[in-house]
Amino acid sequence: MNTHDWATLRVDVEDGVARIVLDNPPVNVLDATMMRELRTVLGAFRDDASIRVVVFSSADPEFFLAHVDMRIGERMDLLAELAASSPVDDVNVFQAMGELLRHQPQVTIVKLAGKARGGGAEFVAAADMAFAAAETAGIGQIEALMGIVPGGGGTQYLRERVGRNRALEAVLTADLFDAETAAAYGWINRALPADRLDAYVDRVARDIAALPEGVVAAAKHALPAEHLTDGLSRENEAWAARIALPSVQHLMGRGLRDGAQTPVGERDLEALMRGAQRR
């Protein structure tokens, strides 16, 4: 799998470690094309026993994954294709992305140097491990400011990682949490100085990949990703009941006109969306 094969990803495999760089300028939104490409790549990896670790990072130092593309409804053709071909039953197309990642046989690691909001935060929480740059990383569930709730597994992944009280805090404040707080809450594994992040994640990935054959599979069998069927169903009901509301579509449209999904607007998206609410 070479770099030129993908529109939104750069993929490299070496010594049992697959490295996937997310590259979807200008702010790395999680759009239908990226979801399709991630599904294809992860699906190909599933039966490749030579790959033991998958590390995700971003080509953009400011944004790991900004959030799900707010214009994704304009690509209903790809969304319908993704929904029809989903390898995961009884979930929506966004939840299917997280569930595919959660049940990947390889160890999945996120290297978070920039911001991850909404669907980007859900992606981080779906991975087995996440390590973040203390000075520059941020993570948050922005959806409430758009008039909706997380719809890609975020409510369930958060509750599993940080507990119900902190999950409600994250969902209802829609704040961007710094790496140190996210680590203290259990949202990510740990925060590290930015100049140590690459070396640390590389060391963890290489050490895991070098373990004796069968150890990774045995550990993931002993510590499986829990099945969240009922919770994901409740989440989808709550999300679907709001996403089609005219008021929600109006708010998202206003946010886009005010600069969402541009580098300037995304740097303080929370303030931008709160301003859109007041107008």
Tab-separated table of C-alpha atoms in Angstrom:
chain	number	residue	atom	x	y	z
A	1	MET	CA	0.000	0.000	0.000
A	2	ASN	CA	1.823	3.048	-1.226
A	3	THR	CA	1.208	6.685	-0.421
A	4	HIS	CA	-0.142	7.484	-3.888
A	5	ASP	CA	-2.914	4.889	-3.555
A	6	TRP	CA	-4.951	7.087	-1.190
A	7	ALA	CA	-6.516	10.534	-1.375
A	8	THR	CA	-6.568	11.201	2.395
A	9	LEU	CA	-4.013	8.792	3.881
A	10	ARG	CA	-0.315	8.051	3.751
A	11	VAL	CA	0.411	4.424	4.622
A	12	ASP	CA	3.714	2.773	5.433
A	13	VAL	CA	4.473	-0.657	6.922
A	14	GLU	CA	7.813	-1.623	8.435
A	15	ASP	CA	8.899	-4.272	10.948
A	16	GLY	CA	5.379	-5.165	12.067
A	17	VAL	CA	4.255	-1.543	12.521
A	18	ALA	CA	1.820	0.101	10.117
A	19	ARG	CA	1.870	3.894	10.187
A	20	ILE	CA	-1.165	5.734	8.847
A	21	VAL	CA	-0.841	9.492	8.439
A	22	LEU	CA	-4.185	11.283	8.119
A	23	ASP	CA	-3.850	13.904	5.399
A	24	ASN	CA	-7.038	15.695	4.372
A	25	PRO	CA	-6.382	19.450	4.152
A	26	PRO	CA	-7.143	22.125	5.053
A	27	VAL	CA	-8.034	20.914	8.585
A	28	ASN	CA	-8.219	17.111	8.371
A	29	VAL	CA	-11.981	16.653	8.562
A	30	LEU	CA	-13.224	13.079	8.761
A	31	ASP	CA	-15.185	12.920	5.516
A	32	ALA	CA	-16.779	10.100	3.556
A	33	THR	CA	-13.673	9.555	1.440
A	34	MET	CA	-11.428	9.209	4.483
A	35	MET	CA	-13.867	6.821	6.161
A	36	ARG	CA	-13.964	4.673	3.037
A	37	GLU	CA	-10.179	4.634	2.744
A	38	LEU	CA	-9.668	3.851	6.432
A	39	ARG	CA	-12.139	1.008	6.190
A	40	THR	CA	-10.314	-0.396	3.146
A	41	VAL	CA	-6.882	-0.164	4.753
A	42	LEU	CA	-7.925	-1.561	8.143
A	43	GLY	CA	-9.853	-4.330	6.404
A	44	ALA	CA	-6.735	-5.313	4.475
A	45	PHE	CA	-4.705	-5.320	7.682
A	46	ARG	CA	-7.103	-7.590	9.575
A	47	ASP	CA	-5.789	-10.823	8.080
A	48	ASP	CA	-2.154	-9.744	7.863
A	49	ALA	CA	-0.435	-11.460	10.780
A	50	SER	CA	2.826	-9.679	9.993
A	51	ILE	CA	1.286	-6.385	11.165
A	52	ARG	CA	0.952	-6.184	14.933
A	53	VAL	CA	0.592	-2.443	15.579
A	54	VAL	CA	-1.128	0.387	13.723
A	55	VAL	CA	-0.095	3.962	14.589
A	56	PHE	CA	-2.239	6.907	13.506
A	57	SER	CA	-0.850	10.428	13.249
A	58	SER	CA	-1.652	13.580	11.304
A	59	ALA	CA	0.046	15.423	8.472
A	60	ASP	CA	-1.290	18.636	10.023
A	61	PRO	CA	0.452	19.618	13.286
A	62	GLU	CA	-2.586	21.665	14.396
A	63	PHE	CA	-5.382	19.191	13.686
A	64	PHE	CA	-5.358	15.423	14.192
A	65	LEU	CA	-8.959	15.157	12.980
A	66	ALA	CA	-10.922	18.390	13.237
A	67	HIS	CA	-14.291	16.593	13.372
A	68	VAL	CA	-16.694	14.914	10.940
A	69	ASP	CA	-17.116	16.960	7.763
A	70	MET	CA	-20.056	19.328	8.369
A	71	ARG	CA	-20.819	19.061	4.632
A	72	ILE	CA	-20.869	15.270	4.671
A	73	GLY	CA	-24.569	15.254	3.788
A	74	GLU	CA	-23.522	16.420	0.322
A	75	ARG	CA	-21.879	13.014	-0.252
A	76	MET	CA	-24.895	10.794	0.218
A	77	ASP	CA	-23.603	8.535	-2.557
A	78	LEU	CA	-20.522	7.598	-0.535
A	79	LEU	CA	-22.439	7.468	2.742
A	80	ALA	CA	-24.948	5.053	1.201
A	81	GLU	CA	-22.084	2.943	-0.134
A	82	LEU	CA	-20.421	2.880	3.290
A	83	ALA	CA	-23.664	2.011	5.053
A	84	ALA	CA	-24.444	-0.804	2.610
A	85	SER	CA	-20.984	-2.341	2.918
A	86	SER	CA	-20.511	-1.908	6.665
A	87	PRO	CA	-18.779	-4.892	8.294
A	88	VAL	CA	-20.454	-3.994	11.614
A	89	ASP	CA	-24.127	-4.758	12.236
A	90	ASP	CA	-26.744	-2.548	13.894
A	91	VAL	CA	-24.763	0.706	14.000
A	92	ASN	CA	-24.839	3.878	11.938
A	93	VAL	CA	-22.122	4.633	9.401
A	94	PHE	CA	-20.149	6.822	11.844
A	95	GLN	CA	-20.352	4.305	14.684
A	96	ALA	CA	-19.174	1.626	12.252
A	97	MET	CA	-15.875	3.495	11.853
A	98	GLY	CA	-15.223	3.493	15.588
A	99	GLU	CA	-16.323	-0.095	16.040
A	100	LEU	CA	-14.090	-1.264	13.209
A	101	LEU	CA	-11.176	0.435	14.949
A	102	ARG	CA	-12.116	-0.898	18.416
A	103	HIS	CA	-12.224	-4.491	17.171
A	104	GLN	CA	-9.119	-4.349	15.006
A	105	PRO	CA	-6.873	-7.370	15.779
A	106	GLN	CA	-3.749	-5.210	15.786
A	107	VAL	CA	-2.941	-2.839	18.641
A	108	THR	CA	-4.063	0.619	17.533
A	109	ILE	CA	-2.278	3.734	18.811
A	110	VAL	CA	-3.096	7.401	18.247
A	111	LYS	CA	-0.293	9.966	18.336
A	112	LEU	CA	-2.119	13.196	19.120
A	113	ALA	CA	-0.090	16.338	18.497
A	114	GLY	CA	-2.963	18.676	17.583
A	115	LYS	CA	-6.701	19.002	18.113
A	116	ALA	CA	-9.342	16.271	17.847
A	117	ARG	CA	-12.971	17.288	18.170
A	118	GLY	CA	-16.273	15.514	17.576
A	119	GLY	CA	-15.711	12.522	15.306
A	120	GLY	CA	-11.975	13.075	15.710
A	121	ALA	CA	-12.292	12.698	19.477
A	122	GLU	CA	-14.401	9.584	18.937
A	123	PHE	CA	-11.634	8.167	16.735
A	124	VAL	CA	-9.068	8.796	19.471
A	125	ALA	CA	-11.231	7.068	22.093
A	126	ALA	CA	-11.874	4.092	19.795
A	127	ALA	CA	-8.152	3.314	19.527
A	128	ASP	CA	-6.510	0.976	22.016
A	129	MET	CA	-4.092	3.652	23.225
A	130	ALA	CA	-3.557	7.384	22.754
A	131	PHE	CA	-0.567	9.531	23.645
A	132	ALA	CA	-0.659	13.319	23.334
A	133	ALA	CA	1.631	16.324	23.226
A	134	ALA	CA	1.155	18.224	26.476
A	135	GLU	CA	1.748	21.661	24.978
A	136	THR	CA	-0.318	21.408	21.794
A	137	ALA	CA	-2.908	18.611	21.896
A	138	GLY	CA	-6.581	19.105	22.678
A	139	ILE	CA	-9.635	16.852	22.598
A	140	GLY	CA	-13.329	17.612	22.896
A	141	GLN	CA	-16.845	16.614	21.940
A	142	ILE	CA	-18.048	19.767	20.142
A	143	GLU	CA	-21.440	18.411	19.033
A	144	ALA	CA	-23.636	20.079	21.661
A	145	LEU	CA	-22.687	23.507	20.255
A	146	MET	CA	-24.043	22.305	16.903
A	147	GLY	CA	-27.358	21.303	18.476
A	148	ILE	CA	-26.697	17.559	18.444
A	149	VAL	CA	-25.007	14.873	20.549
A	150	PRO	CA	-22.092	12.626	19.580
A	151	GLY	CA	-23.287	10.069	17.051
A	152	GLY	CA	-20.172	8.080	16.227
A	153	GLY	CA	-19.742	6.141	19.460
A	154	GLY	CA	-18.485	9.055	21.538
A	155	THR	CA	-21.011	8.798	24.354
A	156	GLN	CA	-20.253	5.124	24.890
A	157	TYR	CA	-16.483	5.333	24.466
A	158	LEU	CA	-16.335	8.258	26.880
A	159	ARG	CA	-18.429	6.544	29.525
A	160	GLU	CA	-16.229	3.455	29.264
A	161	ARG	CA	-13.027	5.501	29.582
A	162	VAL	CA	-13.839	8.303	32.017
A	163	GLY	CA	-17.124	7.400	33.749
A	164	ARG	CA	-20.633	8.826	33.369
A	165	ASN	CA	-20.039	12.050	35.300
A	166	ARG	CA	-17.010	13.119	33.271
A	167	ALA	CA	-18.613	11.902	30.041
A	168	LEU	CA	-21.559	14.226	30.703
A	169	GLU	CA	-19.126	17.047	31.444
A	170	ALA	CA	-17.326	16.518	28.144
A	171	VAL	CA	-20.518	16.168	26.086
A	172	LEU	CA	-22.494	19.041	27.628
A	173	THR	CA	-19.734	21.623	28.068
A	174	ALA	CA	-18.326	20.873	24.601
A	175	ASP	CA	-15.025	22.198	25.946
A	176	LEU	CA	-11.658	21.466	24.367
A	177	PHE	CA	-9.732	19.539	27.035
A	178	ASP	CA	-5.968	19.931	27.235
A	179	ALA	CA	-3.798	16.824	27.148
A	180	GLU	CA	-2.943	16.853	30.846
A	181	THR	CA	-6.623	16.957	31.851
A	182	ALA	CA	-7.551	14.322	29.280
A	183	ALA	CA	-4.863	12.045	30.699
A	184	ALA	CA	-5.982	12.669	34.280
A	185	TYR	CA	-9.550	11.777	33.278
A	186	GLY	CA	-8.446	8.616	31.456
A	187	TRP	CA	-9.573	9.838	28.040
A	188	ILE	CA	-6.010	9.249	26.760
A	189	ASN	CA	-3.159	7.176	28.162
A	190	ARG	CA	-0.755	9.988	28.952
A	191	ALA	CA	0.452	13.452	28.022
A	192	LEU	CA	4.104	13.868	27.088
A	193	PRO	CA	6.319	16.830	26.212
A	194	ALA	CA	5.861	17.501	22.507
A	195	ASP	CA	9.555	16.905	21.779
A	196	ARG	CA	9.304	13.406	23.307
A	197	LEU	CA	6.027	12.298	21.710
A	198	ASP	CA	7.387	10.820	18.467
A	199	ALA	CA	10.163	8.851	20.140
A	200	TYR	CA	7.894	7.553	22.881
A	201	VAL	CA	5.159	6.323	20.530
A	202	ASP	CA	7.746	4.823	18.194
A	203	ARG	CA	9.340	2.942	21.096
A	204	VAL	CA	5.984	1.597	22.334
A	205	ALA	CA	4.969	0.511	18.829
A	206	ARG	CA	8.273	-1.201	18.089
A	207	ASP	CA	8.379	-2.960	21.465
A	208	ILE	CA	4.864	-4.332	21.011
A	209	ALA	CA	5.569	-5.411	17.430
A	210	ALA	CA	8.692	-7.271	18.626
A	211	LEU	CA	6.838	-9.375	21.206
A	212	PRO	CA	6.813	-13.153	20.697
A	213	GLU	CA	4.269	-14.404	18.191
A	214	GLY	CA	0.763	-14.709	19.638
A	215	VAL	CA	1.218	-12.348	22.603
A	216	VAL	CA	-0.699	-9.438	21.042
A	217	ALA	CA	-3.578	-11.699	20.024
A	218	ALA	CA	-3.659	-13.301	23.481
A	219	ALA	CA	-3.699	-9.922	25.235
A	220	LYS	CA	-6.492	-8.591	23.040
A	221	HIS	CA	-8.445	-11.800	23.613
A	222	ALA	CA	-8.043	-11.446	27.382
A	223	LEU	CA	-8.891	-7.726	27.258
A	224	PRO	CA	-11.528	-7.520	24.531
A	225	ALA	CA	-13.326	-4.371	23.428
A	226	GLU	CA	-16.714	-4.557	25.119
A	227	HIS	CA	-19.795	-4.920	22.954
A	228	LEU	CA	-21.794	-1.712	23.275
A	229	THR	CA	-24.824	-2.658	21.190
A	230	ASP	CA	-27.546	-1.208	23.427
A	231	GLY	CA	-25.635	1.970	24.188
A	232	LEU	CA	-24.789	2.596	20.536
A	233	SER	CA	-28.449	2.103	19.639
A	234	ARG	CA	-29.501	4.688	22.241
A	235	GLU	CA	-26.836	7.072	21.004
A	236	ASN	CA	-27.965	6.728	17.401
A	237	GLU	CA	-31.574	7.370	18.377
A	238	ALA	CA	-30.573	10.535	20.248
A	239	TRP	CA	-28.331	11.754	17.420
A	240	ALA	CA	-30.763	10.928	14.599
A	241	ALA	CA	-33.625	12.702	16.372
A	242	ARG	CA	-31.659	15.966	16.246
A	243	ILE	CA	-29.467	15.936	13.146
A	244	ALA	CA	-32.378	16.488	10.736
A	245	LEU	CA	-33.903	19.399	12.683
A	246	PRO	CA	-34.009	22.613	10.601
A	247	SER	CA	-32.552	24.524	13.561
A	248	VAL	CA	-29.521	22.206	13.632
A	249	GLN	CA	-28.936	22.502	9.901
A	250	HIS	CA	-29.259	26.281	10.183
A	251	LEU	CA	-26.727	26.393	13.044
A	252	MET	CA	-24.214	24.218	11.178
A	253	GLY	CA	-24.648	26.329	8.054
A	254	ARG	CA	-24.042	29.479	10.078
A	255	GLY	CA	-20.935	27.927	11.596
A	256	LEU	CA	-19.581	27.086	8.141
A	257	ARG	CA	-20.242	30.628	6.929
A	258	ASP	CA	-18.443	31.999	10.002
A	259	GLY	CA	-15.299	29.963	9.310
A	260	ALA	CA	-15.736	26.404	10.559
A	261	GLN	CA	-13.545	23.968	8.615
A	262	THR	CA	-10.967	26.655	7.907
A	263	PRO	CA	-7.696	26.790	9.867
A	264	VAL	CA	-8.571	30.140	11.449
A	265	GLY	CA	-12.078	29.108	12.465
A	266	GLU	CA	-11.017	25.723	13.786
A	267	ARG	CA	-8.403	27.148	16.141
A	268	ASP	CA	-11.186	28.232	18.499
A	269	LEU	CA	-14.203	26.394	17.133
A	270	GLU	CA	-15.957	26.444	20.496
A	271	ALA	CA	-16.045	30.265	20.516
A	272	LEU	CA	-17.091	30.349	16.871
A	273	MET	CA	-20.042	27.999	17.434
A	274	ARG	CA	-21.124	29.791	20.610
A	275	GLY	CA	-21.145	32.987	18.587
A	276	ALA	CA	-23.210	31.296	15.891
A	277	GLN	CA	-25.763	30.283	18.542
A	278	ARG	CA	-26.156	33.859	19.726
A	279	ARG	CA	-26.715	35.349	16.287
